[in-house]
Amino acid sequence: MENLIALLIAPPLVGAALLLCGGKRLDRAGHWIGSLLAVASFAVGAVLFADMLGRSPEHRMLHQHLFSWIPVGGFRADVAFQLDQLSMTFVLLITGVGSLIHIYSIGYMAHDERRRRFFGYLNLFLAAMLLLVLADNYLLLYVGWEGVGLASYLLIGFWQHKPSAATAAKKAFLVNRVGDMGLSIAVMLMFTTFGTFAFGPVLSSTGGTSEGRLTALGLLLLLAACGKSAQVPLQSWLGDAMEGPTPVSALIHAATMVTAGVYLITRSGAIFNAAPDAQTAVVAVGAVTLLFGAIVGCAKDDIKKALAGSTMSQIGYMVLAAGLGPIGYAFAIMHLVTHGFFKAGLFLGAGSVMHGMNDEVDMRRYGGLRTHMPVTFVTFGLGYLAIIGFPGLSGFFSKDKIIEAAFARGGTEGWILGGAALLGAAITAFYMTRVMLMTFFGEKRWDPQEFRPHESPKVMTIPMVLLAVGSVFAGGLFSVGDAFVGWLEPVTSFAHGHSPVGAGVVTAATMVVLVVGVGIAWLMYGRRAVPATAPRGSLLTRAARRDLLQDDFNHVVLVRGGEHLTRTLVYLDHSLVDGAVNGTAAAMGGLSGRLRRLQTGFVRSYAVQMLGGAAVLVAATLLMRGV
């Protein structure tokens, strides 16, 4: 079975090569080729998963070595893969949800002239993400990491004729480069510390390494995760990424790119376990981001940007859980998987609404769509219930476990983290209920002469139905007998936390804040007419509409700060560096000009100088004798 691991990456990689290099002859069949190859990768993953289930937990890790990539002296980098319970979870999520998004895109992109190229980019995205999670060393992981960044740039800016899309793609690319610097430096530091990049030797050698060096490694890995997973302070690109086609939003937000940071932290758990300060930084980033994204989501009228704020917040929950160490690793990945189902379903549902509303994204121009788009309404509604943590649905099981783990942190810190997680749950219930009410309920706010709402074709609705099924049942299946925790424990380890409050109390508190959030949203948007234009609102509302001033902060601190720094450096270069060089040259030129006057070329001048010199010598000699 080890020889099948590379076959997980091969189908989408071959698909990307065919579709991007095959030319117009593949235009008619390109979307089918891309979709079938994505499904083929999922089929290989299913075979490997079935084989893994038949093995005992201690024999489930598989390795495949393809070739030595860079063997130079003591430096050795291999192209080798590692398939264990953690990477298998990601393989099934990436290929399963990714395949459904490919199939959905057949209908969504049906009229796009560049559809073949779009599917080539989707295949490239899947191949890069699979390489990232299957690599058995950090250097090869970095290759997949950069491949995901490239593919996201191509997909976000796919409609490059729109200046906003081209700008969003560049913004995502550049912000991610900041985080990628953290990963690249971390890889170098690993080699100088451990003499290798491979997961096994690195993660098993943390006990003999200084805490300071491990803290540096942890913070560098956290910086990388912040960029790829859109966590504070590198979160500004995520909302703008909605300029890409809606299937891109679903792929980036649900199954691939933004989950890469959570994978990196969880995979590197041994480093963070041995570096408490770095672990605390992870927890802080997750707690801040889950509230930051939730607040932003409350003020967005663009349906996709409201969901983008939601993604930022939900990834914050995962990062928070990952920062809690062994008591949270499994729950971080569990929420990541359930989030993959309901968030992909929500984004595809938003795309279905846009498809039926002539690409309108402003929820203030929706209303009453449940009767015109019944399948979209039901599937989107199930995703909504899952994300707010409605009892029995997937989010109820995964998010509640994270809240319990946050309280189990212990002490004042546990109360703060648990309180932040509960507050985030209340805000989630509010903004998602707002989205549901503004989109599917209330009076019709669209112009019948301009819009004719209609249900999407089956090629779009069937993937939505399948994702809705996952949104309903995944969390419950994972929780039976703690199946998911037991599945991941050999890789991530697991420890029971000691919460100051019982699980029943946490569940009750979560239900209370859920009802409060839904109730406030109903009072504001269910019982009142939704105005065509957004009211001015409070200071916080206006700030949330501007993404809590994150772009303004970046512009003032980074852009203007960079401009001032550049001007200062240019001034210093001209005045000091160039001044020293030019001043030295001028001094030498002046000195040589004066010395040149002594070299007249006339014999009589030299004779006079010799006579004068002789006279001086004679006078000096006589003077010294007289003394």
XYZ file of C-alpha atoms in Angstrom:
627
model
C 0.000 0.000 0.000
C 2.937 2.362 0.534
C 3.397 2.587 -3.233
C -0.093 4.068 -3.617
C 0.657 7.236 -1.641
C 2.174 9.044 -4.627
C -0.949 8.131 -6.631
C -2.930 10.463 -4.388
C -1.059 13.451 -5.830
C -0.588 12.134 -9.375
C -4.170 12.509 -10.771
C -4.678 16.229 -9.983
C -1.057 16.971 -10.913
C -1.485 15.275 -14.292
C -4.810 17.062 -14.701
C -3.206 20.438 -14.075
C -0.487 19.694 -16.655
C -2.991 18.519 -19.274
C -5.472 21.338 -18.821
C -2.907 24.143 -18.615
C -0.692 22.888 -21.454
C -3.149 20.987 -23.658
C -4.511 24.036 -25.435
C -7.969 24.736 -26.832
C -8.441 21.171 -28.066
C -9.395 20.286 -24.472
C -11.889 23.131 -23.992
C -14.939 20.900 -24.449
C -13.801 18.149 -22.101
C -11.516 20.049 -19.717
C -14.062 20.365 -16.911
C -14.822 16.638 -17.034
C -11.136 15.724 -17.079
C -10.410 17.918 -14.053
C -13.406 16.593 -12.105
C -12.765 12.918 -12.892
C -9.109 13.175 -11.866
C -10.125 14.812 -8.568
C -12.560 11.938 -7.963
C -9.802 9.454 -8.882
C -7.603 10.918 -6.168
C -10.461 10.538 -3.680
C -10.893 6.904 -4.758
C -7.213 6.183 -4.062
C -7.606 7.880 -0.682
C -10.637 5.700 0.107
C -8.660 2.540 -0.711
C -5.792 3.630 1.539
C -8.238 4.567 4.288
C -9.874 1.141 4.168
C -6.442 -0.504 4.374
C -5.473 1.740 7.307
C -8.612 0.773 9.208
C -7.595 -2.872 8.875
C -4.258 -2.257 10.617
C -3.573 -1.922 14.317
C -3.019 1.710 15.446
C 0.735 1.264 15.876
C 1.136 0.003 12.287
C -0.945 2.608 10.499
C 1.902 4.940 9.567
C 3.092 4.367 5.983
C 6.159 5.805 4.226
C 7.047 6.050 0.575
C 10.458 7.271 -0.583
C 10.517 8.381 -4.229
C 14.025 9.779 -4.661
C 16.733 11.897 -3.078
C 16.015 15.436 -4.103
C 19.153 17.271 -2.922
C 21.987 15.061 -1.601
C 24.979 17.372 -1.054
C 27.513 16.399 1.604
C 25.761 16.440 4.960
C 22.703 18.111 3.426
C 20.028 15.670 2.295
C 16.498 16.427 1.198
C 14.230 13.590 0.066
C 10.996 13.505 -1.854
C 9.238 11.138 0.516
C 5.710 10.834 1.848
C 4.205 9.965 5.221
C 0.630 8.774 5.547
C -0.743 8.492 9.064
C -4.063 9.164 10.743
C -3.593 12.950 10.652
C -2.576 13.190 7.001
C -5.261 10.641 6.013
C -7.917 12.861 7.607
C -6.749 15.747 5.466
C -6.486 13.577 2.346
C -10.130 12.526 2.609
C -11.268 16.077 3.343
C -9.241 17.639 0.529
C -10.129 15.097 -2.137
C -13.724 14.491 -0.995
C -14.872 18.077 -0.571
C -12.545 19.156 -3.399
C -14.215 16.694 -5.785
C -17.680 18.005 -4.877
C -16.489 21.557 -5.535
C -15.116 20.452 -8.924
C -18.482 18.943 -9.834
C -20.334 22.044 -8.633
C -18.019 24.194 -10.761
C -19.152 22.387 -13.920
C -22.468 24.182 -13.594
C -21.237 27.381 -11.977
C -18.571 28.057 -14.624
C -20.611 26.678 -17.548
C -20.545 29.937 -19.504
C -16.977 30.997 -18.767
C -14.748 30.983 -21.853
C -11.709 30.042 -19.784
C -13.327 27.141 -17.929
C -10.598 24.656 -18.940
C -7.935 26.846 -17.382
C -10.048 27.257 -14.241
C -10.226 23.506 -13.748
C -6.487 23.275 -14.370
C -5.931 25.715 -11.513
C -8.328 23.734 -9.270
C -6.362 20.549 -9.974
C -3.092 22.368 -9.262
C -4.535 23.541 -5.947
C -5.481 19.990 -4.923
C -2.076 18.604 -5.922
C -0.217 21.286 -3.932
C -2.386 20.805 -0.852
C -1.968 17.027 -0.982
C 1.799 17.455 -1.245
C 1.685 19.729 1.800
C -0.108 17.212 4.031
C 1.662 14.087 2.720
C 5.267 15.330 2.898
C 7.383 13.546 5.496
C 9.690 16.520 6.029
C 9.367 20.257 6.472
C 11.268 21.191 3.318
C 8.932 19.215 1.055
C 5.994 20.576 3.058
C 7.323 24.034 2.205
C 7.162 23.181 -1.516
C 3.478 22.290 -1.166
C 2.969 25.368 1.000
C 4.268 27.620 -1.766
C 2.332 25.673 -4.386
C -0.894 26.401 -2.531
C 0.063 30.086 -2.424
C 0.654 30.137 -6.184
C -2.588 28.314 -6.974
C -4.579 30.624 -4.692
C -3.096 33.644 -6.472
C -4.172 32.219 -9.846
C -7.678 31.331 -8.642
C -8.461 34.496 -6.675
C -7.374 36.596 -9.656
C -8.998 34.298 -12.228
C -11.328 37.056 -13.397
C -8.322 39.297 -13.911
C -10.270 41.656 -16.166
C -11.725 43.009 -12.891
C -9.199 45.332 -11.208
C -10.606 44.339 -7.798
C -9.860 40.645 -8.487
C -6.329 41.347 -9.695
C -5.679 43.514 -6.629
C -7.133 40.880 -4.259
C -4.888 38.195 -5.764
C -1.780 40.329 -5.305
C -2.802 41.184 -1.764
C -3.291 37.527 -0.834
C 0.037 36.624 -2.423
C 2.005 39.366 -0.677
C 0.452 38.916 2.780
C 1.130 35.188 2.566
C 4.754 35.900 1.664
C 5.159 37.490 5.102
C 4.026 34.292 6.777
C 6.037 32.160 4.375
C 9.208 33.893 5.531
C 8.473 32.473 8.976
C 8.281 28.939 7.610
C 11.399 29.284 5.466
C 13.466 30.576 8.413
C 12.013 27.832 10.633
C 13.152 25.177 8.129
C 16.675 26.637 8.148
C 16.702 26.760 11.950
C 15.570 23.124 12.099
C 18.475 22.018 9.923
C 21.035 23.922 11.993
C 19.513 22.539 15.208
C 18.672 18.942 14.319
C 20.671 18.368 11.120
C 17.528 17.218 9.287
C 14.090 18.339 8.120
C 12.274 15.006 8.572
C 9.307 14.997 10.948
C 10.434 11.930 12.895
C 13.940 13.053 13.939
C 12.892 16.682 14.475
C 9.842 15.985 16.627
C 11.535 13.242 18.637
C 14.575 15.414 19.465
C 12.807 18.299 21.201
C 13.680 16.943 24.641
C 17.372 17.667 24.165
C 16.935 21.143 22.681
C 16.931 24.435 24.569
C 13.545 25.960 25.281
C 14.640 29.274 23.770
C 15.380 27.691 20.408
C 12.133 25.725 20.462
C 10.229 28.915 21.316
C 11.809 30.630 18.317
C 10.817 27.689 16.129
C 7.271 27.744 17.475
C 6.839 31.472 16.881
C 8.166 31.168 13.328
C 5.744 28.328 12.604
C 2.930 30.397 14.139
C 3.811 33.294 11.829
C 3.513 30.930 8.862
C 0.160 29.650 10.129
C -1.146 33.210 10.605
C -0.457 34.006 6.963
C -1.928 30.865 5.425
C -4.889 30.571 7.807
C -5.696 34.319 7.881
C -5.151 34.799 11.608
C -4.383 38.093 13.325
C -2.263 39.999 12.336
C -2.067 38.546 8.783
C -5.803 38.227 8.203
C -6.409 41.160 5.864
C -6.335 39.153 2.608
C -9.219 36.793 3.351
C -12.182 39.098 2.740
C -10.728 40.421 -0.506
C -10.225 36.832 -1.727
C -14.002 36.712 -2.278
C -13.360 38.458 -5.614
C -12.570 35.033 -7.061
C -15.310 32.691 -8.364
C -17.448 31.253 -5.554
C -16.094 27.667 -5.930
C -12.666 29.148 -5.189
C -14.023 30.627 -1.977
C -15.411 27.236 -0.972
C -12.149 25.457 -1.805
C -9.919 27.962 0.006
C -12.158 28.375 3.054
C -13.412 24.871 3.632
C -11.072 22.146 2.455
C -7.622 23.487 1.760
C -5.683 26.691 2.148
C -6.909 28.185 5.412
C -6.680 24.811 7.144
C -2.974 24.465 6.309
C -1.925 26.552 9.312
C -3.912 24.348 11.697
C -2.259 21.285 10.158
C 1.199 22.830 10.574
C 0.666 23.597 14.269
C -0.861 20.192 15.007
C 1.828 18.308 13.079
C 4.480 20.261 15.024
C 2.798 19.595 18.363
C 5.975 18.234 19.986
C 7.703 21.580 19.382
C 4.872 23.587 20.919
C 4.477 21.173 23.848
C 8.116 21.854 24.764
C 7.789 25.633 24.282
C 5.045 26.979 26.610
C 5.560 30.600 25.553
C 5.012 29.742 21.888
C 1.965 27.684 22.855
C 0.543 30.657 24.753
C 1.071 32.832 21.680
C -0.928 30.325 19.594
C -3.784 30.401 22.108
C -3.803 34.220 22.153
C -3.855 34.457 18.361
C -6.747 31.992 18.139
C -8.824 33.717 20.835
C -8.347 37.186 19.329
C -9.076 36.004 15.802
C -12.249 34.092 16.639
C -13.727 37.300 18.059
C -12.227 39.533 15.364
C -13.701 37.499 12.507
C -17.084 37.141 14.201
C -17.428 40.896 14.715
C -16.482 41.563 11.093
C -19.059 39.033 9.907
C -21.826 40.887 11.749
C -21.527 44.031 9.615
C -21.100 42.667 6.082
C -23.957 42.939 3.585
C -22.008 41.004 0.928
C -23.024 37.379 1.554
C -19.608 35.985 0.645
C -17.741 38.479 2.822
C -20.024 37.686 5.758
C -19.056 34.029 5.324
C -15.394 35.044 4.991
C -15.540 36.681 8.423
C -17.128 33.494 9.678
C -14.256 31.414 8.294
C -11.712 33.626 10.016
C -13.571 33.146 13.288
C -13.973 29.366 12.956
C -10.303 28.911 12.085
C -9.624 30.962 15.216
C -11.457 28.284 17.212
C -9.225 25.629 15.642
C -6.028 27.556 16.351
C -7.175 28.145 19.931
C -7.733 24.419 20.375
C -4.373 23.569 18.782
C -2.690 25.968 21.196
C -4.123 24.063 24.152
C -1.827 21.142 23.400
C -2.832 17.488 23.855
C -6.191 18.441 25.359
C -7.130 20.293 22.175
C -5.299 18.873 19.133
C -7.933 16.261 18.295
C -10.794 18.743 18.738
C -9.055 21.292 16.513
C -8.913 18.733 13.689
C -12.428 17.508 14.425
C -13.805 21.028 14.064
C -11.677 21.475 10.962
C -13.384 18.485 9.326
C -16.932 19.414 10.350
C -16.215 22.985 9.266
C -15.110 21.600 5.909
C -18.620 20.190 5.387
C -20.786 23.048 6.578
C -18.633 25.921 5.342
C -18.240 24.378 1.872
C -22.009 23.909 1.834
C -22.584 27.513 2.905
C -20.281 28.923 0.242
C -21.750 26.733 -2.482
C -25.192 27.801 -1.261
C -24.123 31.442 -1.532
C -22.925 30.721 -5.064
C -26.277 29.127 -5.853
C -28.065 32.239 -4.607
C -25.806 34.409 -6.752
C -26.423 32.111 -9.724
C -30.161 32.619 -9.331
C -29.842 36.365 -8.663
C -27.696 37.427 -11.619
C -24.495 37.494 -9.505
C -25.959 39.914 -6.962
C -24.084 39.604 -3.628
C -25.815 42.316 -1.552
C -28.139 40.613 0.935
C -30.147 43.817 1.193
C -31.394 43.016 -2.316
C -32.445 39.459 -1.434
C -35.346 38.416 0.792
C -37.972 35.710 0.474
C -35.794 33.400 -1.614
C -36.783 30.243 0.275
C -39.819 29.715 -1.983
C -37.851 30.290 -5.188
C -34.801 28.208 -4.276
C -36.043 25.419 -1.969
C -33.045 23.061 -2.317
C -30.585 25.904 -1.718
C -32.665 27.060 1.245
C -32.716 23.639 2.924
C -29.031 22.829 2.344
C -27.897 26.314 3.343
C -30.178 26.133 6.376
C -28.640 22.869 7.538
C -25.178 24.392 7.186
C -26.415 27.377 9.194
C -27.706 25.159 11.998
C -24.439 23.214 12.016
C -22.192 26.269 12.300
C -24.167 27.864 15.120
C -23.963 24.596 17.093
C -27.598 23.483 16.971
C -27.963 20.326 19.104
C -27.335 17.121 17.187
C -25.611 18.697 14.196
C -21.872 18.538 13.539
C -20.882 21.949 14.902
C -22.582 21.171 18.204
C -20.159 18.293 18.849
C -16.925 19.865 17.605
C -17.257 23.451 18.824
C -18.552 22.470 22.264
C -15.484 20.284 22.757
C -13.241 23.261 22.010
C -15.105 25.424 24.514
C -14.755 22.710 27.159
C -11.033 22.384 26.394
C -10.633 26.165 26.694
C -12.087 26.119 30.219
C -9.854 23.144 30.998
C -6.799 25.340 30.433
C -7.188 26.128 34.109
C -6.852 29.232 36.256
C -7.700 32.738 35.142
C -6.464 32.010 31.642
C -8.994 29.176 31.315
C -11.881 31.424 32.326
C -10.782 34.108 29.862
C -10.399 31.658 26.976
C -13.638 29.856 27.785
C -15.472 33.169 28.029
C -14.052 34.318 24.690
C -15.113 31.045 23.066
C -18.646 31.384 24.476
C -18.871 35.000 23.339
C -17.743 33.915 19.884
C -20.524 31.300 19.828
C -23.108 33.978 20.644
C -21.836 36.298 17.906
C -21.749 33.375 15.450
C -25.421 32.662 16.145
C -26.203 36.340 15.580
C -24.432 36.934 12.277
C -25.409 33.620 10.712
C -29.064 34.150 11.682
C -28.751 37.604 10.123
C -27.534 36.016 6.883
C -30.423 33.516 6.864
C -33.081 36.131 7.567
C -31.799 38.689 5.051
C -31.446 36.074 2.318
C -34.342 33.656 2.617
C -36.988 35.365 4.770
C -38.860 38.657 4.870
C -40.185 40.723 2.025
C -38.764 40.449 -1.465
C -36.303 43.276 -1.950
C -35.267 42.480 -5.512
C -36.651 43.977 -8.692
C -38.743 41.369 -10.600
C -37.834 43.119 -13.832
C -34.137 42.746 -13.103
C -33.957 39.391 -11.269
C -35.811 36.141 -11.849
C -34.685 33.938 -8.944
C -34.479 30.271 -9.838
C -33.037 27.069 -8.441
C -29.611 25.957 -9.632
C -29.135 22.895 -11.877
C -28.631 19.452 -10.342
C -24.903 19.461 -11.054
C -24.738 22.265 -8.480
C -27.419 21.147 -6.019
C -26.281 17.508 -5.640
C -22.887 18.504 -4.132
C -24.755 20.890 -1.844
C -27.034 18.066 -0.665
C -24.080 15.757 0.037
C -22.299 18.473 2.015
C -25.494 19.124 3.963
C -25.598 15.441 4.922
C -22.043 15.751 6.247
C -23.014 18.924 8.110
C -25.749 17.018 9.898
C -24.122 13.693 10.725
C -20.303 14.083 10.745
C -19.914 15.444 14.264
C -22.186 12.845 15.811
C -20.404 9.968 14.079
C -17.024 11.289 15.213
C -18.204 11.531 18.817
C -19.567 8.005 19.177
C -17.210 6.323 21.605
C -14.766 9.202 21.148
C -13.955 7.620 17.781
C -12.221 10.649 16.309
C -10.078 11.242 19.398
C -9.041 7.605 19.402
C -8.250 7.782 15.686
C -5.850 10.728 16.063
C -4.393 9.933 19.480
C -1.419 7.881 18.190
C -0.273 10.921 16.174
C -1.361 13.966 18.164
C -1.558 12.423 21.668
C -4.486 13.232 23.934
C -4.924 14.309 27.538
C -8.086 14.925 29.525
C -8.254 18.467 30.826
C -9.519 19.363 34.280
C -12.243 21.907 33.678
C -13.550 23.958 36.611
C -17.039 23.536 35.138
C -18.689 20.321 34.009
C -19.418 19.413 30.405
C -23.143 19.748 31.076
C -22.689 23.296 32.332
C -20.679 24.228 29.251
C -23.340 22.739 26.967
C -26.088 24.606 28.806
C -24.148 27.885 28.614
C -23.543 27.328 24.903
C -27.267 26.788 24.320
C -28.098 29.951 26.250
C -25.727 32.131 24.240
C -26.981 30.484 21.025
C -30.569 31.399 21.852
C -29.517 34.934 22.805
C -27.633 35.419 19.531
C -30.501 34.074 17.425
C -33.030 36.119 19.389
C -31.186 39.415 18.949
C -30.824 38.754 15.223
C -34.540 37.979 14.954
C -35.458 41.210 16.737
C -33.208 43.257 14.453
C -33.795 41.552 11.096
C -36.808 39.241 11.452
C -39.368 41.611 12.940
C -38.197 44.745 11.148
C -38.025 45.629 7.503
C -34.506 45.523 6.090
C -33.666 48.929 4.563
C -32.292 49.014 1.019
C -29.157 50.771 2.202
C -27.289 50.126 5.428
C -27.872 52.712 8.172
C -24.878 54.600 9.474
C -24.721 52.490 12.630
C -22.513 52.753 15.687
C -18.792 53.387 15.703
C -18.147 49.651 16.120
C -20.467 48.822 13.211
C -18.722 51.294 10.930
C -15.349 49.915 11.977
C -16.543 46.344 11.360
C -17.669 47.287 7.861
C -14.079 48.361 7.260
C -12.801 45.038 8.656
C -12.055 46.634 12.037
C -9.657 49.014 10.284
C -7.152 46.278 9.499
C -6.351 47.732 6.066
C -6.175 51.240 7.525
C -3.754 50.005 10.166
C -1.622 48.245 7.564
C -1.611 51.364 5.401
C -0.594 53.710 8.211
C 1.908 51.430 9.939
C 3.316 49.378 7.082
C 2.725 51.308 3.843
C 3.314 54.829 5.127
C 5.839 53.573 7.641
C 7.635 51.823 4.810
C 7.541 54.969 2.695
C 9.043 57.047 5.526
C 11.660 54.397 6.179
C 12.534 54.292 2.494
C 12.829 58.083 2.281
C 15.041 58.091 5.389
C 17.274 55.401 3.944
C 17.509 57.261 0.616
C 18.436 60.453 2.441
C 21.089 58.653 4.492
C 22.379 57.016 1.341
C 22.698 60.348 -0.456
C 24.012 62.345 2.492
C 26.253 59.819 4.274
C 27.181 56.991 1.930
C 27.277 58.986 -1.287
C 28.552 62.024 0.651
C 31.486 60.075 2.053
C 32.338 58.599 -1.359
C 31.895 61.847 -3.268
C 33.669 63.871 -0.516
C 36.680 61.563 -0.596
C 36.819 61.828 -4.364
C 36.548 65.630 -4.210
C 39.291 65.854 -1.533
C 41.635 63.704 -3.573
C 40.847 65.730 -6.673
C 41.612 69.015 -4.885
C 44.820 67.661 -3.383
C 46.018 66.306 -6.718
C 45.202 69.644 -8.352
C 47.413 71.460 -5.906
C 50.215 68.937 -6.163
C 50.012 69.166 -9.906
C 51.160 72.799 -9.744
C 54.572 71.650 -8.490
C 55.080 69.639 -11.676
C 55.498 72.434 -14.266
C 57.874 70.633 -16.623
C 60.338 73.594 -16.759
C 64.010 72.832 -15.933
C 64.550 76.295 -14.476
C 61.757 75.727 -11.959
C 63.249 72.428 -10.832
C 66.718 74.099 -10.556
C 65.329 76.857 -8.343
C 63.558 74.247 -6.180
C 66.778 72.239 -5.860
C 68.735 75.404 -4.990
C 66.145 76.352 -2.387
C 66.198 72.877 -0.912
C 69.995 72.857 -0.733
C 69.979 76.260 0.962
C 67.531 74.991 3.562
C 69.707 71.954 4.244
C 72.877 74.078 4.592
C 71.135 76.514 6.904
C 69.784 73.685 9.022
C 73.228 72.075 9.250
C 74.906 75.333 10.306
C 72.194 75.982 12.830
C 72.589 72.570 14.384
C 76.420 72.950 14.594
C 76.028 76.342 16.231
C 73.790 74.778 18.818
